[in-house]
mmCIF file of C-alpha atoms and ligand atoms in Angstrom:
data_model
loop_
_atom_site.group_PDB
_atom_site.id
_atom_site.type_symbol
_atom_site.label_atom_id
_atom_site.label_comp_id
_atom_site.label_asym_id
_atom_site.label_seq_id
_atom_site.Cartn_x
_atom_site.Cartn_y
_atom_site.Cartn_z
ATOM 1 C CA MET A 1 126.899 77.510 112.880
ATOM 2 C CA ILE A 2 124.071 77.271 115.404
ATOM 3 C CA THR A 3 120.734 78.415 114.034
ATOM 4 C CA ARG A 4 118.777 80.400 116.575
ATOM 5 C CA ILE A 5 114.996 80.006 116.506
ATOM 6 C CA THR A 6 113.093 83.035 117.763
ATOM 7 C CA ARG A 7 109.621 84.540 117.911
ATOM 8 C CA SER A 8 110.973 88.051 118.352
ATOM 9 C CA PRO A 9 111.247 90.368 115.320
ATOM 10 C CA ARG A 10 113.632 92.504 117.381
ATOM 11 C CA VAL A 11 116.031 89.652 118.180
ATOM 12 C CA ALA A 12 115.948 88.560 114.527
ATOM 13 C CA SER A 13 116.582 92.112 113.279
ATOM 14 C CA ARG A 14 119.578 92.517 115.615
ATOM 15 C CA LEU A 15 121.158 89.373 114.200
ATOM 16 C CA LEU A 16 120.554 90.694 110.688
ATOM 17 C CA GLY A 17 121.971 94.085 111.674
ATOM 18 C CA ALA A 18 125.143 92.353 112.847
ATOM 19 C CA GLY A 19 125.671 90.935 109.348
ATOM 20 C CA GLY A 20 123.719 87.717 109.846
ATOM 21 C CA VAL A 21 121.402 85.789 107.553
ATOM 22 C CA VAL A 22 117.886 85.411 108.949
ATOM 23 C CA ALA A 23 114.837 83.508 107.685
ATOM 24 C CA PHE A 24 111.460 85.185 108.219
ATOM 25 C CA PRO A 25 107.783 84.492 107.413
ATOM 26 C CA THR A 26 105.814 86.281 104.697
ATOM 27 C CA GLU A 27 102.294 85.752 103.373
ATOM 28 C CA THR A 28 103.654 83.908 100.306
ATOM 29 C CA VAL A 29 106.548 81.734 101.556
ATOM 30 C CA TYR A 30 109.408 82.116 104.064
ATOM 31 C CA GLY A 31 112.320 84.288 102.922
ATOM 32 C CA LEU A 32 116.030 84.200 103.771
ATOM 33 C CA GLY A 33 117.130 87.764 104.457
ATOM 34 C CA ALA A 34 120.235 89.911 104.711
ATOM 35 C CA ASP A 35 120.961 93.670 104.792
ATOM 36 C CA VAL A 36 121.189 94.743 101.124
ATOM 37 C CA PHE A 37 124.112 97.038 101.933
ATOM 38 C CA ARG A 38 126.322 94.227 103.316
ATOM 39 C CA PRO A 39 127.697 92.328 100.316
ATOM 40 C CA ASP A 40 129.288 89.716 102.635
ATOM 41 C CA ALA A 41 125.895 88.906 104.178
ATOM 42 C CA VAL A 42 124.248 88.854 100.739
ATOM 43 C CA GLU A 43 127.000 86.486 99.627
ATOM 44 C CA ALA A 44 126.157 84.241 102.609
ATOM 45 C CA ILE A 45 122.569 83.882 101.334
ATOM 46 C CA PHE A 46 123.863 82.430 98.056
ATOM 47 C CA ARG A 47 126.154 80.042 99.987
ATOM 48 C CA ALA A 48 123.436 78.871 102.417
ATOM 49 C CA LYS A 49 121.039 78.103 99.560
ATOM 50 C CA GLY A 50 123.585 76.835 97.039
ATOM 51 C CA ARG A 51 122.049 79.430 94.707
ATOM 52 C CA PRO A 52 123.573 80.147 91.271
ATOM 53 C CA GLN A 53 125.325 83.541 91.287
ATOM 54 C CA ASP A 54 123.423 84.773 88.230
ATOM 55 C CA ASN A 55 120.035 84.679 89.979
ATOM 56 C CA PRO A 56 119.054 88.103 91.433
ATOM 57 C CA LEU A 57 117.424 88.539 94.859
ATOM 58 C CA ILE A 58 114.174 90.361 95.643
ATOM 59 C CA VAL A 59 114.496 93.329 98.009
ATOM 60 C CA HIS A 60 111.893 93.559 100.790
ATOM 61 C CA VAL A 61 110.891 96.979 102.096
ATOM 62 C CA ALA A 62 108.636 98.191 104.900
ATOM 63 C CA ASP A 63 107.854 101.610 103.418
ATOM 64 C CA THR A 64 108.579 104.162 100.685
ATOM 65 C CA ASP A 65 111.723 105.445 102.463
ATOM 66 C CA GLN A 66 113.315 101.992 102.229
ATOM 67 C CA LEU A 67 112.070 101.741 98.630
ATOM 68 C CA ALA A 68 113.827 104.992 97.703
ATOM 69 C CA ARG A 69 117.154 103.548 98.912
ATOM 70 C CA VAL A 70 117.138 100.692 96.377
ATOM 71 C CA ALA A 71 115.167 102.007 93.365
ATOM 72 C CA ALA A 72 116.485 104.764 91.077
ATOM 73 C CA GLN A 73 113.076 105.462 89.630
ATOM 74 C CA ILE A 74 109.474 104.367 90.109
ATOM 75 C CA THR A 75 108.075 104.164 86.589
ATOM 76 C CA PRO A 76 104.383 105.053 86.020
ATOM 77 C CA ALA A 77 103.430 101.363 85.670
ATOM 78 C CA ALA A 78 105.350 100.493 88.857
ATOM 79 C CA GLN A 79 103.605 103.326 90.688
ATOM 80 C CA LEU A 80 100.162 102.022 89.698
ATOM 81 C CA ALA A 81 101.033 98.438 90.630
ATOM 82 C CA MET A 82 102.466 99.455 93.996
ATOM 83 C CA GLU A 83 99.466 101.653 94.841
ATOM 84 C CA ALA A 84 97.115 98.778 94.085
ATOM 85 C CA PHE A 85 99.003 95.807 95.574
ATOM 86 C CA PHE A 86 101.577 96.942 98.162
ATOM 87 C CA PRO A 87 101.818 95.530 100.720
ATOM 88 C CA GLY A 88 101.058 92.180 99.103
ATOM 89 C CA PRO A 89 102.235 89.164 97.086
ATOM 90 C CA LEU A 90 103.695 91.214 94.206
ATOM 91 C CA THR A 91 107.321 91.922 93.225
ATOM 92 C CA VAL A 92 107.870 94.933 90.970
ATOM 93 C CA ILE A 93 111.036 95.270 88.891
ATOM 94 C CA VAL A 94 112.288 98.850 88.504
ATOM 95 C CA PRO A 95 115.637 100.520 87.669
ATOM 96 C CA ARG A 96 118.275 99.832 90.358
ATOM 97 C CA HIS A 97 119.580 102.609 92.615
ATOM 98 C CA PRO A 98 123.309 103.193 91.872
ATOM 99 C CA ASP A 99 124.164 102.612 95.577
ATOM 100 C CA LEU A 100 122.541 99.162 95.675
ATOM 101 C CA PRO A 101 125.323 96.531 95.578
ATOM 102 C CA LEU A 102 125.395 94.478 92.367
ATOM 103 C CA ALA A 103 125.635 91.281 94.447
ATOM 104 C CA VAL A 104 121.906 91.722 95.213
ATOM 105 C CA THR A 105 120.795 92.054 91.577
ATOM 106 C CA ALA A 106 123.331 89.610 90.118
ATOM 107 C CA GLY A 107 124.788 92.428 88.064
ATOM 108 C CA LEU A 108 121.480 93.605 86.552
ATOM 109 C CA ASP A 109 120.609 97.307 86.287
ATOM 110 C CA THR A 110 117.136 96.565 87.667
ATOM 111 C CA VAL A 111 115.885 95.481 91.094
ATOM 112 C CA GLY A 112 112.803 93.539 92.190
ATOM 113 C CA VAL A 113 111.071 95.117 95.204
ATOM 114 C CA ARG A 114 108.290 93.796 97.376
ATOM 115 C CA SER A 115 106.501 94.824 100.560
ATOM 116 C CA PRO A 116 105.096 91.716 102.246
ATOM 117 C CA ASN A 117 101.622 91.843 103.748
ATOM 118 C CA HIS A 118 102.356 89.850 106.889
ATOM 119 C CA PRO A 119 102.395 91.286 110.423
ATOM 120 C CA VAL A 120 105.600 89.490 111.493
ATOM 121 C CA ALA A 121 107.401 90.385 108.243
ATOM 122 C CA GLN A 122 106.338 94.022 108.577
ATOM 123 C CA ALA A 123 107.460 94.197 112.221
ATOM 124 C CA PHE A 124 110.777 92.563 111.288
ATOM 125 C CA LEU A 125 111.431 94.919 108.341
ATOM 126 C CA ARG A 126 110.626 97.989 110.436
ATOM 127 C CA GLU A 127 113.016 96.802 113.170
ATOM 128 C CA CYS A 128 115.729 96.092 110.585
ATOM 129 C CA ASP A 129 115.757 99.706 109.448
ATOM 130 C CA CYS A 130 117.331 98.634 106.132
ATOM 131 C CA PRO A 131 115.976 97.073 102.940
ATOM 132 C CA VAL A 132 116.273 93.272 103.174
ATOM 133 C CA ALA A 133 117.382 91.101 100.241
ATOM 134 C CA ALA A 134 115.606 87.747 100.435
ATOM 135 C CA PRO A 135 114.997 84.783 98.159
ATOM 136 C CA SER A 136 112.754 81.948 99.306
ATOM 137 C CA ALA A 137 114.319 80.107 102.280
ATOM 138 C CA ASN A 138 114.893 76.741 100.593
ATOM 139 C CA ARG A 139 117.976 75.029 99.186
ATOM 140 C CA SER A 140 118.259 75.983 95.526
ATOM 141 C CA GLY A 141 115.898 73.979 93.298
ATOM 142 C CA ARG A 142 113.734 72.730 96.185
ATOM 143 C CA PRO A 143 110.123 73.698 96.964
ATOM 144 C CA SER A 144 109.761 76.974 98.896
ATOM 145 C CA PRO A 145 109.113 76.554 102.635
ATOM 146 C CA THR A 146 105.725 77.641 103.967
ATOM 147 C CA THR A 147 106.396 76.865 107.667
ATOM 148 C CA TRP A 148 109.348 77.619 109.950
ATOM 149 C CA GLN A 149 109.787 73.885 110.480
ATOM 150 C CA ALA A 150 110.306 73.452 106.732
ATOM 151 C CA VAL A 151 112.921 76.234 106.795
ATOM 152 C CA SER A 152 114.647 74.435 109.633
ATOM 153 C CA GLU A 153 114.698 71.165 107.666
ATOM 154 C CA GLU A 154 116.267 72.963 104.694
ATOM 155 C CA LEU A 155 118.710 75.313 106.382
ATOM 156 C CA ASP A 156 119.416 74.359 109.995
ATOM 157 C CA GLY A 157 123.078 75.012 110.751
ATOM 158 C CA ARG A 158 123.480 77.123 107.602
ATOM 159 C CA VAL A 159 121.756 80.359 108.708
ATOM 160 C CA ASP A 160 121.999 82.569 111.803
ATOM 161 C CA ALA A 161 118.340 82.572 112.790
ATOM 162 C CA ILE A 162 114.791 81.628 111.895
ATOM 163 C CA LEU A 163 112.054 84.063 112.861
ATOM 164 C CA LYS A 164 108.999 81.975 113.670
ATOM 165 C CA GLY A 165 105.564 82.798 112.281
ATOM 166 C CA GLY A 166 102.610 80.607 111.423
ATOM 167 C CA SER A 167 102.282 78.860 108.094
ATOM 168 C CA SER A 168 102.270 81.200 105.083
ATOM 169 C CA PRO A 169 98.633 81.935 104.187
ATOM 170 C CA ILE A 170 99.132 82.059 100.393
ATOM 171 C CA GLY A 171 101.682 79.259 100.046
ATOM 172 C CA LEU A 172 103.010 80.201 96.572
ATOM 173 C CA GLU A 173 105.582 82.900 95.774
ATOM 174 C CA SER A 174 104.809 86.462 94.718
ATOM 175 C CA THR A 175 103.963 87.460 91.160
ATOM 176 C CA VAL A 176 107.016 89.108 89.549
ATOM 177 C CA ILE A 177 106.312 91.915 87.065
ATOM 178 C CA ASP A 178 108.867 93.876 85.081
ATOM 179 C CA CYS A 179 107.947 97.573 85.093
ATOM 180 C CA SER A 180 111.392 98.810 84.082
ATOM 181 C CA ARG A 181 110.535 99.023 80.375
ATOM 182 C CA SER A 182 107.767 100.631 78.350
ATOM 183 C CA CYS A 183 105.347 97.682 78.492
ATOM 184 C CA PRO A 184 104.857 95.815 81.805
ATOM 185 C CA VAL A 185 105.413 92.046 81.633
ATOM 186 C CA ILE A 186 104.629 89.226 84.079
ATOM 187 C CA LEU A 187 107.834 87.214 84.533
ATOM 188 C CA ARG A 188 106.490 84.820 87.168
ATOM 189 C CA SER A 189 102.864 84.170 88.070
ATOM 190 C CA GLY A 190 102.032 84.133 91.770
ATOM 191 C CA GLY A 191 99.813 85.499 94.521
ATOM 192 C CA ILE A 192 98.408 88.390 92.438
ATOM 193 C CA SER A 193 96.644 87.093 89.322
ATOM 194 C CA PHE A 194 96.910 88.226 85.700
ATOM 195 C CA GLU A 195 93.240 89.277 85.898
ATOM 196 C CA GLN A 196 93.880 91.460 88.976
ATOM 197 C CA LEU A 197 96.925 93.071 87.345
ATOM 198 C CA ARG A 198 95.103 93.736 84.090
ATOM 199 C CA GLU A 199 92.542 95.862 85.919
ATOM 200 C CA VAL A 200 95.319 98.225 86.972
ATOM 201 C CA LEU A 201 97.715 97.780 84.021
ATOM 202 C CA PRO A 202 95.547 97.017 80.951
ATOM 203 C CA ARG A 203 98.626 96.584 78.686
ATOM 204 C CA ILE A 204 100.360 93.985 80.873
ATOM 205 C CA GLN A 205 101.440 90.798 79.110
ATOM 206 C CA LEU A 206 102.340 87.295 80.242
ATOM 207 C CA ALA A 207 105.930 86.366 79.396
ATOM 208 C CA THR A 208 105.017 82.777 78.476
ATOM 209 C CA GLY A 209 107.785 81.214 76.449
ATOM 210 C CA ALA A 210 109.859 84.373 76.744
ATOM 211 C CA VAL A 211 112.277 82.527 79.022
ATOM 212 C CA GLU A 212 114.332 80.966 76.230
ATOM 213 C CA SER A 213 114.263 83.955 73.867
ATOM 214 C CA GLU A 214 115.159 86.465 76.572
ATOM 215 C CA PRO A 215 117.334 84.711 79.123
ATOM 216 C CA ALA A 216 118.561 87.874 80.859
ATOM 217 C CA ARG A 217 115.092 89.129 81.639
ATOM 218 C CA SER A 218 114.363 86.741 84.518
ATOM 219 C CA PRO A 219 117.418 84.629 85.189
ATOM 220 C CA GLY A 220 115.736 82.605 87.956
ATOM 221 C CA MET A 221 113.160 81.130 85.624
ATOM 222 C CA ASN A 222 115.849 79.211 83.724
ATOM 223 C CA HIS A 223 116.917 77.279 86.797
ATOM 224 C CA ARG A 224 115.395 74.050 88.074
ATOM 225 C CA HIS A 225 112.653 74.854 90.551
ATOM 226 C CA TYR A 226 110.185 73.622 93.115
ATOM 227 C CA ALA A 227 111.074 69.948 92.799
ATOM 228 C CA PRO A 228 110.415 67.483 95.634
ATOM 229 C CA THR A 229 112.276 64.165 95.708
ATOM 230 C CA ALA A 230 109.152 62.290 94.606
ATOM 231 C CA GLN A 231 108.074 62.304 90.944
ATOM 232 C CA VAL A 232 105.219 64.686 90.259
ATOM 233 C CA GLN A 233 102.558 63.953 87.640
ATOM 234 C CA VAL A 234 99.552 65.995 86.495
ATOM 235 C CA VAL A 235 96.191 64.185 86.300
ATOM 236 C CA SER A 236 92.697 65.400 85.400
ATOM 237 C CA GLY A 237 91.195 63.696 88.462
ATOM 238 C CA PRO A 238 91.263 60.665 90.807
ATOM 239 C CA HIS A 239 90.073 58.304 88.009
ATOM 240 C CA GLU A 240 93.425 58.904 86.253
ATOM 241 C CA VAL A 241 95.512 57.769 89.239
ATOM 242 C CA PRO A 242 96.803 54.258 88.432
ATOM 243 C CA PRO A 243 95.988 51.640 91.083
ATOM 244 C CA ASP A 244 99.227 49.642 90.888
ATOM 245 C CA GLN A 245 101.566 51.682 93.136
ATOM 246 C CA ALA A 246 98.947 53.027 95.554
ATOM 247 C CA ALA A 247 101.064 52.157 98.617
ATOM 248 C CA THR A 248 103.853 54.559 97.620
ATOM 249 C CA SER A 249 101.840 57.233 95.832
ATOM 250 C CA ALA A 250 99.920 60.341 96.865
ATOM 251 C CA TYR A 251 97.287 62.659 95.422
ATOM 252 C CA ILE A 252 96.364 66.303 95.917
ATOM 253 C CA GLY A 253 93.448 68.074 94.262
ATOM 254 C CA LEU A 254 89.944 69.501 94.527
ATOM 255 C CA VAL A 255 88.074 66.253 93.766
ATOM 256 C CA GLY A 256 88.486 63.390 96.258
ATOM 257 C CA GLU A 257 86.172 60.720 94.859
ATOM 258 C CA GLY A 258 86.675 58.191 92.068
ATOM 259 C CA PHE A 259 89.973 56.402 92.763
ATOM 260 C CA THR A 260 90.302 52.813 91.577
ATOM 261 C CA VAL A 261 92.557 52.259 94.599
ATOM 262 C CA LYS A 262 93.078 55.119 97.053
ATOM 263 C CA PRO A 263 96.726 56.245 97.221
ATOM 264 C CA HIS A 264 98.686 56.148 100.489
ATOM 265 C CA ARG A 265 98.177 59.876 101.066
ATOM 266 C CA VAL A 266 95.324 62.021 99.803
ATOM 267 C CA CYS A 267 94.839 65.770 100.268
ATOM 268 C CA VAL A 268 91.455 67.078 99.142
ATOM 269 C CA CYS A 269 91.284 70.880 99.089
ATOM 270 C CA THR A 270 88.073 72.896 99.365
ATOM 271 C CA ASP A 271 89.119 75.548 96.838
ATOM 272 C CA LEU A 272 92.026 76.940 94.790
ATOM 273 C CA ALA A 273 93.350 79.044 97.672
ATOM 274 C CA GLU A 274 93.607 75.986 99.902
ATOM 275 C CA TYR A 275 95.201 73.955 97.092
ATOM 276 C CA ALA A 276 97.853 76.693 96.721
ATOM 277 C CA ARG A 277 98.388 76.923 100.477
ATOM 278 C CA GLN A 278 98.824 73.142 100.830
ATOM 279 C CA LEU A 279 100.858 72.261 97.718
ATOM 280 C CA PHE A 280 104.469 72.768 98.870
ATOM 281 C CA ARG A 281 103.634 71.537 102.359
ATOM 282 C CA PHE A 282 102.107 68.384 100.921
ATOM 283 C CA PHE A 283 105.239 67.785 98.826
ATOM 284 C CA ARG A 284 107.303 67.838 102.021
ATOM 285 C CA THR A 285 104.907 65.598 103.980
ATOM 286 C CA CYS A 286 105.034 63.108 101.114
ATOM 287 C CA GLU A 287 108.843 63.126 101.033
ATOM 288 C CA LYS A 288 108.938 62.268 104.724
ATOM 289 C CA ALA A 289 106.372 59.498 104.252
ATOM 290 C CA GLY A 290 108.536 57.876 101.562
ATOM 291 C CA VAL A 291 106.066 58.616 98.755
ATOM 292 C CA THR A 292 107.671 58.122 95.336
ATOM 293 C CA ARG A 293 104.953 59.572 93.073
ATOM 294 C CA ILE A 294 102.643 62.537 93.669
ATOM 295 C CA TYR A 295 99.590 63.002 91.441
ATOM 296 C CA CYS A 296 98.381 66.611 91.246
ATOM 297 C CA GLN A 297 94.958 67.400 89.876
ATOM 298 C CA GLN A 298 94.934 69.870 87.017
ATOM 299 C CA VAL A 299 92.902 73.073 87.543
ATOM 300 C CA PRO A 300 91.768 75.788 85.090
ATOM 301 C CA GLU A 301 94.521 78.376 84.587
ATOM 302 C CA THR A 302 92.620 81.436 85.699
ATOM 303 C CA GLY A 303 93.161 83.475 88.878
ATOM 304 C CA LEU A 304 95.438 81.691 91.323
ATOM 305 C CA GLY A 305 95.089 78.577 89.128
ATOM 306 C CA HIS A 306 97.689 80.011 86.761
ATOM 307 C CA ALA A 307 100.420 80.173 89.412
ATOM 308 C CA LEU A 308 99.377 76.820 90.865
ATOM 309 C CA MET A 309 99.694 75.040 87.493
ATOM 310 C CA ASP A 310 103.011 76.811 86.829
ATOM 311 C CA ARG A 311 104.494 75.408 90.064
ATOM 312 C CA ILE A 312 103.024 71.934 89.526
ATOM 313 C CA ARG A 313 104.477 71.779 85.988
ATOM 314 C CA ARG A 314 107.897 72.930 87.165
ATOM 315 C CA ALA A 315 107.815 70.282 89.900
ATOM 316 C CA ALA A 316 106.803 67.675 87.316
ATOM 317 C CA GLU A 317 109.722 68.657 85.059
ATOM 318 C CA GLY A 318 112.237 68.650 87.948
HETATM 319 O O1 LIG B 401 107.115 85.474 97.416
HETATM 320 C C1 LIG B 401 108.275 85.686 97.097
HETATM 321 O O2 LIG B 401 108.579 86.328 96.086
HETATM 322 C C2 LIG B 401 109.375 85.135 98.006
HETATM 323 C C3 LIG B 401 109.280 85.841 99.346
HETATM 324 C C4 LIG B 401 110.377 85.442 100.298
HETATM 325 O O3 LIG B 401 109.285 87.232 99.149
HETATM 326 N N1 LIG B 401 110.664 85.299 97.403
HETATM 327 C C5 LIG B 401 111.067 84.588 96.326
HETATM 328 O O4 LIG B 401 112.361 84.878 95.910
HETATM 329 O O5 LIG B 401 110.367 83.768 95.786
HETATM 330 P P1 LIG B 401 113.153 83.952 94.855
HETATM 331 O O6 LIG B 401 114.525 84.498 94.827
HETATM 332 O O7 LIG B 401 112.995 82.544 95.237
HETATM 333 O O8 LIG B 401 112.465 84.256 93.483
HETATM 334 C C6 LIG B 401 112.615 85.549 92.903
HETATM 335 C C7 LIG B 401 112.475 85.488 91.408
HETATM 336 C C8 LIG B 401 113.622 84.741 90.767
HETATM 337 O O9 LIG B 401 113.096 83.974 89.687
HETATM 338 C C9 LIG B 401 114.522 85.863 90.247
HETATM 339 O O10 LIG B 401 115.281 85.487 89.123
HETATM 340 C C10 LIG B 401 113.503 86.936 89.894
HETATM 341 O O11 LIG B 401 112.515 86.820 90.891
HETATM 342 N N2 LIG B 401 114.106 88.283 89.967
HETATM 343 C C11 LIG B 401 114.553 88.948 91.055
HETATM 344 N N3 LIG B 401 115.083 90.145 90.718
HETATM 345 C C12 LIG B 401 114.951 90.256 89.379
HETATM 346 C C13 LIG B 401 115.319 91.252 88.422
HETATM 347 N N4 LIG B 401 115.916 92.392 88.760
HETATM 348 N N5 LIG B 401 115.045 91.009 87.108
HETATM 349 C C14 LIG B 401 114.432 89.847 86.733
HETATM 350 N N6 LIG B 401 114.062 88.874 87.593
HETATM 351 C C15 LIG B 401 114.323 89.062 88.888
HETATM 352 MG MG1 LIG B 402 112.892 80.602 95.221
#
């Protein structure tokens, strides 16, 4: 398969309309999309990524009309969350519309919906004229791509097209919240923080540790995630980076002073938002530079820091 690279939302939407699989930019990370009502195209997403069949896809919508085609019901908590954060880096899980193919939700009776806050994504979704199922546009288990070049490295020859946009301004995936039951729960931390959500949904809880006890609730969280080829290790600061393998190691964090020996590659970020934006990109740069160990500075787990530490830990485990 030849992967077409385009800047045109219209060209990309036509390829999707013809049953193709198309990568597109969002404010969090790049997604790999297909028409939700074409099970063959949805199936092709799983093949291109090598994604386990039991891991449901998020559905991307441009507006409430598209939302009504995939959701059976917008619960009161979902309504509040959507009013506050759509379009934005939030995925809301609600009861699935009976017409939505089960291939999209991996057999679940719920569906995750999101409206990305990105001009190219919005233009693309409007042109598509159908809800678009899209996981992150990486091979399964790999870090999410935040540039079209990274998508190309992961999926060239395996997808029909890549819609070009700039680099994703947030750089980490959306927050996933389950609003299908009586009490809203955060299944994955991301671009909208716990603190922001709590202002709108005071009863919302973090599902920390709920992964093992409740495997069906968020199947994706059981799978290996976000792992670069290099080994990732959490450190409290540059002073904790060992000097011995400096030539093949790298460091990313907020503090850039205090190394015994400076590693081969160092990325010092001005704030949490920049750290989040750079993380997955830095992993990829390091891979290409032959780095074998990446030291990531620990940050307090408040605001975006919660999602950042979640991704760093998953990468370290991988
Ligand atoms: O920012 C994002 O969310 C990006 C962009 C492209 O929108 N997408 C993304 O998709 O990260 P993906 O498939 O890589 O991660 C979606 C997560 C998975 O862990 C999946 O298991 C979970 O959301 N999920 C999706 N639908 C669900 C559902 N109905 N119930 C529980 N978890 C669900
Ligand atoms: Mg993913």
